[in-house]
PDB file of C-alpha atoms in Angstrom:
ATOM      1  CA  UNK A1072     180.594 133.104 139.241  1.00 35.00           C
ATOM      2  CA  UNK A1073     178.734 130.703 141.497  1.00 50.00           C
ATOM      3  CA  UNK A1074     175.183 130.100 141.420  1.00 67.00           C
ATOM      4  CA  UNK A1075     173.200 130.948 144.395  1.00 66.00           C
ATOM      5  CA  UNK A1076     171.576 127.483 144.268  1.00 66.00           C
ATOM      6  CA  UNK A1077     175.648 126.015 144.438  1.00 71.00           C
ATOM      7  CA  UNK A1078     176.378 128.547 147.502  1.00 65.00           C
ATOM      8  CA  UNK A1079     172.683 126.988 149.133  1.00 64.00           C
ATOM      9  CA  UNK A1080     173.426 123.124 148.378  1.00 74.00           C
ATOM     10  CA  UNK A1081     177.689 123.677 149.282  1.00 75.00           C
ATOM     11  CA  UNK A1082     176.500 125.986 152.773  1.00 74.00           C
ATOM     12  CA  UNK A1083     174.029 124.448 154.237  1.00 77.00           C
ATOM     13  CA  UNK A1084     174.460 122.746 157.707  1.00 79.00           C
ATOM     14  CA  UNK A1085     171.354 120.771 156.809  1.00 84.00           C
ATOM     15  CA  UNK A1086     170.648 117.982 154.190  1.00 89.00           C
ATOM     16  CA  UNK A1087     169.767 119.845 150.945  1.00 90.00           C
ATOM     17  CA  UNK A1088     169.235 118.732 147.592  1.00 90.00           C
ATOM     18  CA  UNK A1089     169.105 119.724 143.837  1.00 90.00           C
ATOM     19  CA  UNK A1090     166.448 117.639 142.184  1.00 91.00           C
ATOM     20  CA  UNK A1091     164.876 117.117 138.479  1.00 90.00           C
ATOM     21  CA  UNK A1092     161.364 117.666 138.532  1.00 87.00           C
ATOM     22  CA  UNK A1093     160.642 114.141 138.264  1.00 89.00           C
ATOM     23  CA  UNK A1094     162.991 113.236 141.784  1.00 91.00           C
ATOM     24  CA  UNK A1095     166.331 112.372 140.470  1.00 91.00           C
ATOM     25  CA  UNK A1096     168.876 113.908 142.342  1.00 90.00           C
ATOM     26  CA  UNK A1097     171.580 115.989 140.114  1.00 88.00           C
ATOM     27  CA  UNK A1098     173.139 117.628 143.226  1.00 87.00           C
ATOM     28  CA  UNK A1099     173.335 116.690 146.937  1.00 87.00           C
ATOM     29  CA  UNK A1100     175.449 118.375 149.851  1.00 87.00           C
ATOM     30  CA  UNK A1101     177.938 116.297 152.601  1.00 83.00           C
ATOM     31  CA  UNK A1102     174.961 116.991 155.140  1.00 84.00           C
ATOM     32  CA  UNK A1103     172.289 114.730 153.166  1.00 88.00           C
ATOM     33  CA  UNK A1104     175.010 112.332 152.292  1.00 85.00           C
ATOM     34  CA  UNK A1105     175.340 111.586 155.932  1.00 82.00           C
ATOM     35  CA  UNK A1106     172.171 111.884 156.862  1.00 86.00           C
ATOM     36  CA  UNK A1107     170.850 109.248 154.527  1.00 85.00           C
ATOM     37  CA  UNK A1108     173.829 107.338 153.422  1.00 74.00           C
ATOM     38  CA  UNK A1109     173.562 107.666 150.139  1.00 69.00           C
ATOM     39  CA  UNK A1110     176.439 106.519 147.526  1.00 60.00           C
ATOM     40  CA  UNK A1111     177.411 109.460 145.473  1.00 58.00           C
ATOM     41  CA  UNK A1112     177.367 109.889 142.843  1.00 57.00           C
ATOM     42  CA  UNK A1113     174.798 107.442 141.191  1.00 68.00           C
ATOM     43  CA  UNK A1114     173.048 107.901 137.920  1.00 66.00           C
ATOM     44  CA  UNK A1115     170.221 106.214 139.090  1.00 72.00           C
ATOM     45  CA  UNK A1116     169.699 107.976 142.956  1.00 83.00           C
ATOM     46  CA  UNK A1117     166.103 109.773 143.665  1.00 89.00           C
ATOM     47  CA  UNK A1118     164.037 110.933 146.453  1.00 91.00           C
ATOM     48  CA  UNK A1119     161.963 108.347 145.636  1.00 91.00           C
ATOM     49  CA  UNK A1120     164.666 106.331 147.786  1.00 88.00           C
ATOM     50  CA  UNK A1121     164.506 107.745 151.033  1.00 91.00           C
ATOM     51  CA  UNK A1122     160.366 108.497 150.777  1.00 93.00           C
ATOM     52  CA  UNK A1123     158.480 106.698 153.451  1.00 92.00           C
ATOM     53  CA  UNK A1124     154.915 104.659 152.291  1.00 91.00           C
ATOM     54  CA  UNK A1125     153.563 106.854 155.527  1.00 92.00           C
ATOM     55  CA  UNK A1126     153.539 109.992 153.774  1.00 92.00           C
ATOM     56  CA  UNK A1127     150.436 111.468 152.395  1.00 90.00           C
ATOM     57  CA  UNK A1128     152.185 112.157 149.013  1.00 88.00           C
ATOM     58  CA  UNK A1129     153.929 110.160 146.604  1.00 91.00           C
ATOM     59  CA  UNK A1130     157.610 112.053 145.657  1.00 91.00           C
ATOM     60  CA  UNK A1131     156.052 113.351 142.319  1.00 88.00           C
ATOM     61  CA  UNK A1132     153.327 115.184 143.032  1.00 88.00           C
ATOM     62  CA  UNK A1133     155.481 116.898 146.040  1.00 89.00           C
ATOM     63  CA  UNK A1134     157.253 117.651 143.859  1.00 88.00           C
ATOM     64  CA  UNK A1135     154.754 118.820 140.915  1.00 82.00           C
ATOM     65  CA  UNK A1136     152.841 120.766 143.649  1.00 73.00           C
ATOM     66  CA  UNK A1137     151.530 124.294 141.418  1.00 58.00           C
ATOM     67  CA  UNK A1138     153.191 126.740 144.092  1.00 56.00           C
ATOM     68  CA  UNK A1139     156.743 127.824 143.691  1.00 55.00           C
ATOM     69  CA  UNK A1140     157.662 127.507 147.042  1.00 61.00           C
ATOM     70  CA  UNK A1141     156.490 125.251 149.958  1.00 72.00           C
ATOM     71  CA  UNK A1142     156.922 123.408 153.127  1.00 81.00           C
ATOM     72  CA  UNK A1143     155.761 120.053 154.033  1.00 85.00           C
ATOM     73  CA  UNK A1144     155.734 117.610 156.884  1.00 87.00           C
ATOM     74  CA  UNK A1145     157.748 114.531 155.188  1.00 89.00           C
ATOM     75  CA  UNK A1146     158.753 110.924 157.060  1.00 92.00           C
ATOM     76  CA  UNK A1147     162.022 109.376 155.091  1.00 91.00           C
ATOM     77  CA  UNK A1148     164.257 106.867 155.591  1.00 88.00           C
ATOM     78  CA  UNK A1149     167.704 107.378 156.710  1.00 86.00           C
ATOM     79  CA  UNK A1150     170.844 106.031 157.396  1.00 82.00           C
ATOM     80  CA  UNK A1151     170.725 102.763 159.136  1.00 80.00           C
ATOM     81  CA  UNK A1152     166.869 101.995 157.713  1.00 80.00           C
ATOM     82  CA  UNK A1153     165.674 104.020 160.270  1.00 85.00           C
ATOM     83  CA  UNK A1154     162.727 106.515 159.142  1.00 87.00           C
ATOM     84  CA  UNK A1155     162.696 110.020 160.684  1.00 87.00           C
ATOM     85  CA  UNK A1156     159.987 112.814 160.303  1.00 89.00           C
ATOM     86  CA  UNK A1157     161.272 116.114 158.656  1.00 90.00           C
ATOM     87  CA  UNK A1158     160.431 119.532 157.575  1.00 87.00           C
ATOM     88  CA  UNK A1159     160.719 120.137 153.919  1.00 88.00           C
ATOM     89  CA  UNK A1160     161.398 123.553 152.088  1.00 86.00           C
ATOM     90  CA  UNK A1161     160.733 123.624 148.625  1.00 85.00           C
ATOM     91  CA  UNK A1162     161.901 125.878 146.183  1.00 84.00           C
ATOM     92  CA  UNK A1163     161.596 125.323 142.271  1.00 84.00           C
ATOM     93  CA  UNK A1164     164.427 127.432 140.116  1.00 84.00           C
ATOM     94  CA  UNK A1165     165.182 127.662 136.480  1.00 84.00           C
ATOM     95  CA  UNK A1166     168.806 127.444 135.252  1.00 82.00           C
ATOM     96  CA  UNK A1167     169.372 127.560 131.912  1.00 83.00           C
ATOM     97  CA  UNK A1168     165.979 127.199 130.866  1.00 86.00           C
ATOM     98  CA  UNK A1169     165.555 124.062 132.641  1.00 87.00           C
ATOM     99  CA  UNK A1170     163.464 123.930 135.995  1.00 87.00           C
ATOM    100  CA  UNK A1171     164.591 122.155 139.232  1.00 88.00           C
ATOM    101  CA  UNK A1172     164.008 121.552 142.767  1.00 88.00           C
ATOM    102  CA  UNK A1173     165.893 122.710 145.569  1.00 88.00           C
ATOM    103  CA  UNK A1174     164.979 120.364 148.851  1.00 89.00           C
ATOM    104  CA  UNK A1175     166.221 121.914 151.977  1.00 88.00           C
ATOM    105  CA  UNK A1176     165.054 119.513 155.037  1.00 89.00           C
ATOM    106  CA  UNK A1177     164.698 120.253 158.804  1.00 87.00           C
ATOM    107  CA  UNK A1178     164.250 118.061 161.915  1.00 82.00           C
ATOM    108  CA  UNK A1179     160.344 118.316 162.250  1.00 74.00           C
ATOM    109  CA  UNK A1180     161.455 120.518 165.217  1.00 67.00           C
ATOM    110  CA  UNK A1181     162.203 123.279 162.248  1.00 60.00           C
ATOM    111  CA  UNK A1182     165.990 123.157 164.109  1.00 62.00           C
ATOM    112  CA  UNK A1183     168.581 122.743 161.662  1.00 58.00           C
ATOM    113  CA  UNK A1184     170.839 119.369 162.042  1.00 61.00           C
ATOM    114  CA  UNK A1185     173.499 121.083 164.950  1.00 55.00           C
ATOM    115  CA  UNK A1186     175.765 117.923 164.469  1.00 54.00           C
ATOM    116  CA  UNK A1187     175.834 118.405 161.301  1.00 49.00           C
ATOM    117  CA  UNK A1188     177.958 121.921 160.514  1.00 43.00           C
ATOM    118  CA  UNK A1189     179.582 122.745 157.228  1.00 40.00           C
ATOM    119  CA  UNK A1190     183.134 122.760 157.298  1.00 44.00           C
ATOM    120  CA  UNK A1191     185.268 125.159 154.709  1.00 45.00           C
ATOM    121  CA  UNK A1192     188.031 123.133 152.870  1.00 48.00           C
ATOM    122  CA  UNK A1193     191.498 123.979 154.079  1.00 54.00           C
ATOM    123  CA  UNK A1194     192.946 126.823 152.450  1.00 59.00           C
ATOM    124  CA  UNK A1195     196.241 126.221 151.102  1.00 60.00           C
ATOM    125  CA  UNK A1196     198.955 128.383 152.836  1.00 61.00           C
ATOM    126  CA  UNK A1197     200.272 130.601 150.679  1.00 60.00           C
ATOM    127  CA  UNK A1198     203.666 130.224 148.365  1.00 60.00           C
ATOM    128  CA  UNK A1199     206.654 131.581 150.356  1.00 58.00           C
ATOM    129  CA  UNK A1200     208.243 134.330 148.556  1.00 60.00           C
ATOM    130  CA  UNK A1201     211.840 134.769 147.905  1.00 57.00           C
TER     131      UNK A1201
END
């Protein structure tokens, strides 16, 4: 059975993310890949990467914040070295006794990324019978 966290990160149209608590990044979707060019996979990748001096926060306390959920006004950097402001949804799970980070991310608009849609892997057609 897939994990609802899996079905988020694989779905989303939008960069999403599955983080440790301390910002390394165990599980990222095609969407953030493009969006911030990052090489996957890499043992050593973390938000602290893409996180912009600008910001208010460091990655760690974001991350550490005492609420469950939350959303936050973020500036990263993305592909190209550009930096780009964002909307951040923050959800902290436990799987298997161990507690994450789920980083959905937004256009500061709040739009999703429209150019950036999921697309299903082809389906295999199926075995001809005979």
């Amino acid at each position: 059975m897939r994990r609802e966290t899996d079905f988020v990160l694989e779905q989303a149209p939008w960069p999403a993310m599955l983080l440790e608590e301390d910002g390394r990044i165990c599980r990222i979707n095609q969407a953030a890949r493009r969006v911030f060019d990052l090489a996957w996979p890499s043992p050593t990748a973390s938000v602290a990467a893409l996180w912009d001096e600008e910001n208010k926060v460091a990655p760690e306390p974001f991350l550490r914040e005492p609420a469950a959920e939350g959303t936050a006004s973020l500036k990263l950097r993305v592909a190209g070295g550009a930096k780009a402001q964002f909307i951040a949804h923050r959800a902290k799970v436990v799987r298997d006794g161990h507690c994450y980070v789920v980083l959905q991310l937004f256009k500061d608009s709040g739009a999703a990324f429209p150019e950036l849609r999921y697309v299903a892997p082809a389906k295999e057609p199926p075995l001809a019978v005979t």
